[in-house]
XYZ file of C-alpha atoms in Angstrom:
146
model
C -103.075 -41.238 -58.016
C -102.160 -37.812 -57.380
C -98.831 -37.519 -55.697
C -97.819 -34.155 -54.483
C -94.522 -32.448 -55.164
C -93.446 -32.954 -51.579
C -93.850 -36.711 -51.987
C -91.515 -36.728 -54.994
C -89.000 -34.579 -53.158
C -89.094 -37.028 -50.235
C -88.837 -40.009 -52.568
C -85.892 -38.415 -54.410
C -84.148 -37.650 -51.135
C -84.588 -41.219 -49.870
C -83.254 -42.634 -53.149
C -80.298 -40.224 -52.988
C -79.457 -41.245 -49.412
C -79.749 -44.959 -50.322
C -77.447 -44.459 -53.302
C -74.927 -42.661 -51.101
C -75.095 -45.511 -48.581
C -74.756 -48.124 -51.330
C -71.671 -46.524 -52.834
C -70.078 -45.984 -49.386
C -70.204 -42.203 -49.284
C -70.919 -42.348 -45.567
C -67.599 -44.138 -45.014
C -65.799 -41.389 -46.873
C -67.531 -38.745 -44.773
C -66.827 -40.674 -41.562
C -63.216 -41.234 -42.614
C -62.831 -37.535 -43.407
C -64.353 -36.618 -40.040
C -62.125 -39.159 -38.266
C -59.062 -37.814 -40.087
C -60.008 -34.294 -39.132
C -60.531 -35.361 -35.511
C -57.107 -37.061 -35.488
C -55.512 -33.965 -37.016
C -57.154 -31.746 -34.395
C -56.030 -34.119 -31.622
C -52.486 -33.981 -33.019
C -52.595 -30.204 -33.147
C -53.888 -30.090 -29.568
C -51.109 -32.439 -28.447
C -48.547 -30.299 -30.288
C -49.995 -27.150 -28.723
C -49.815 -28.763 -25.279
C -46.203 -29.826 -25.902
C -45.305 -26.333 -27.121
C -46.971 -24.777 -24.093
C -45.034 -27.048 -21.737
C -41.840 -26.239 -23.622
C -42.591 -22.510 -23.427
C -43.273 -22.849 -19.709
C -39.933 -24.632 -19.260
C -38.123 -21.963 -21.285
C -39.819 -19.224 -19.257
C -38.802 -20.915 -16.012
C -35.250 -21.228 -17.317
C -35.134 -17.557 -18.254
C -36.602 -16.559 -14.891
C -33.923 -18.617 -13.154
C -31.191 -17.064 -15.300
C -32.599 -13.586 -14.632
C -32.607 -14.246 -10.885
C -29.020 -15.525 -11.099
C -27.999 -12.459 -13.108
C -29.649 -10.153 -10.569
C -27.880 -11.952 -7.726
C -24.570 -11.700 -9.575
C -25.174 -8.001 -10.258
C -25.962 -7.430 -6.582
C -22.727 -9.210 -5.675
C -20.745 -7.101 -8.121
C -22.333 -3.929 -6.748
C -21.563 -4.966 -3.169
C -17.972 -5.772 -4.106
C -17.617 -2.453 -5.931
C -18.968 -0.583 -2.901
C -16.562 -2.416 -0.608
C -13.650 -1.633 -2.926
C -14.744 2.007 -3.158
C -14.931 2.279 0.636
C -11.519 0.643 0.986
C -10.084 2.968 -1.658
C -11.633 5.987 0.075
C -10.133 4.934 3.427
C -6.762 4.287 1.804
C -6.881 7.651 0.042
C -7.855 9.377 3.272
C -4.957 7.696 5.094
C -2.541 8.703 2.327
C -3.864 12.256 2.367
C -3.546 12.457 6.149
C 0.016 11.127 5.916
C 0.809 13.573 3.102
C -0.587 16.519 5.078
C 1.362 15.430 8.163
C 4.603 15.149 6.158
C 4.021 18.520 4.495
C 3.267 20.074 7.886
C 6.504 18.645 9.304
C 8.419 19.921 6.275
C 6.854 23.360 6.683
C 7.640 23.370 10.409
C 11.221 22.313 9.634
C 11.549 25.131 7.070
C 10.092 27.603 9.564
C 12.499 26.406 12.265
C 15.400 26.670 9.809
C 14.293 30.170 8.802
C 14.003 31.157 12.481
C 17.471 29.768 13.172
C 18.860 31.606 10.142
C 17.103 34.809 11.187
C 18.436 34.421 14.734
C 21.937 33.797 13.373
C 21.617 36.837 11.090
C 20.437 39.007 13.992
C 23.284 37.729 16.169
C 25.766 38.376 13.367
C 24.345 41.856 12.807
C 24.439 42.524 16.553
C 28.024 41.274 16.750
C 28.984 43.444 13.776
C 27.280 46.434 15.373
C 29.058 45.695 18.659
C 32.403 45.446 16.875
C 31.769 48.728 15.053
C 30.649 50.375 18.269
C 33.712 49.067 20.090
C 35.907 50.234 17.240
C 34.327 53.651 17.346
C 34.745 53.839 21.107
C 38.338 52.733 20.866
C 39.033 55.279 18.127
C 37.494 57.972 20.285
C 39.500 56.827 23.259
C 42.694 56.795 21.254
C 42.037 60.154 19.612
C 40.700 61.732 22.728
C 43.784 61.699 25.015
C 46.092 62.411 22.122
C 44.039 65.404 21.168
C 44.416 66.885 24.676
């Protein structure tokens, strides 16, 4: 009987597989594969949970960002309104200030005109008195000198 080398390799392989089956090696392999499958399923479930959590956190941050933008827009609108009100108030104060200063200037001008008029009248009266005095002196000296 001349068995070839391939026959002995096949026979050795079959005996090896039967020994593995007899000692329960297939259960160990199946258990390891099942454990790995369960671990992968757990990791997938954890990844799904983390993704949902990340989505919720993202939605929360988007909502907070939108609220912050709305609040900022409100603050800007309020600041603009206050600035406009302040500008109008300042303009009204400035107009009032200019009007008061104009009235004060007009009053000073009127006072200066009145003073100048009084000074001119006083100077004219003084000149008239001096002229009258001179005329009277001439009149008094004139007939006496004749």
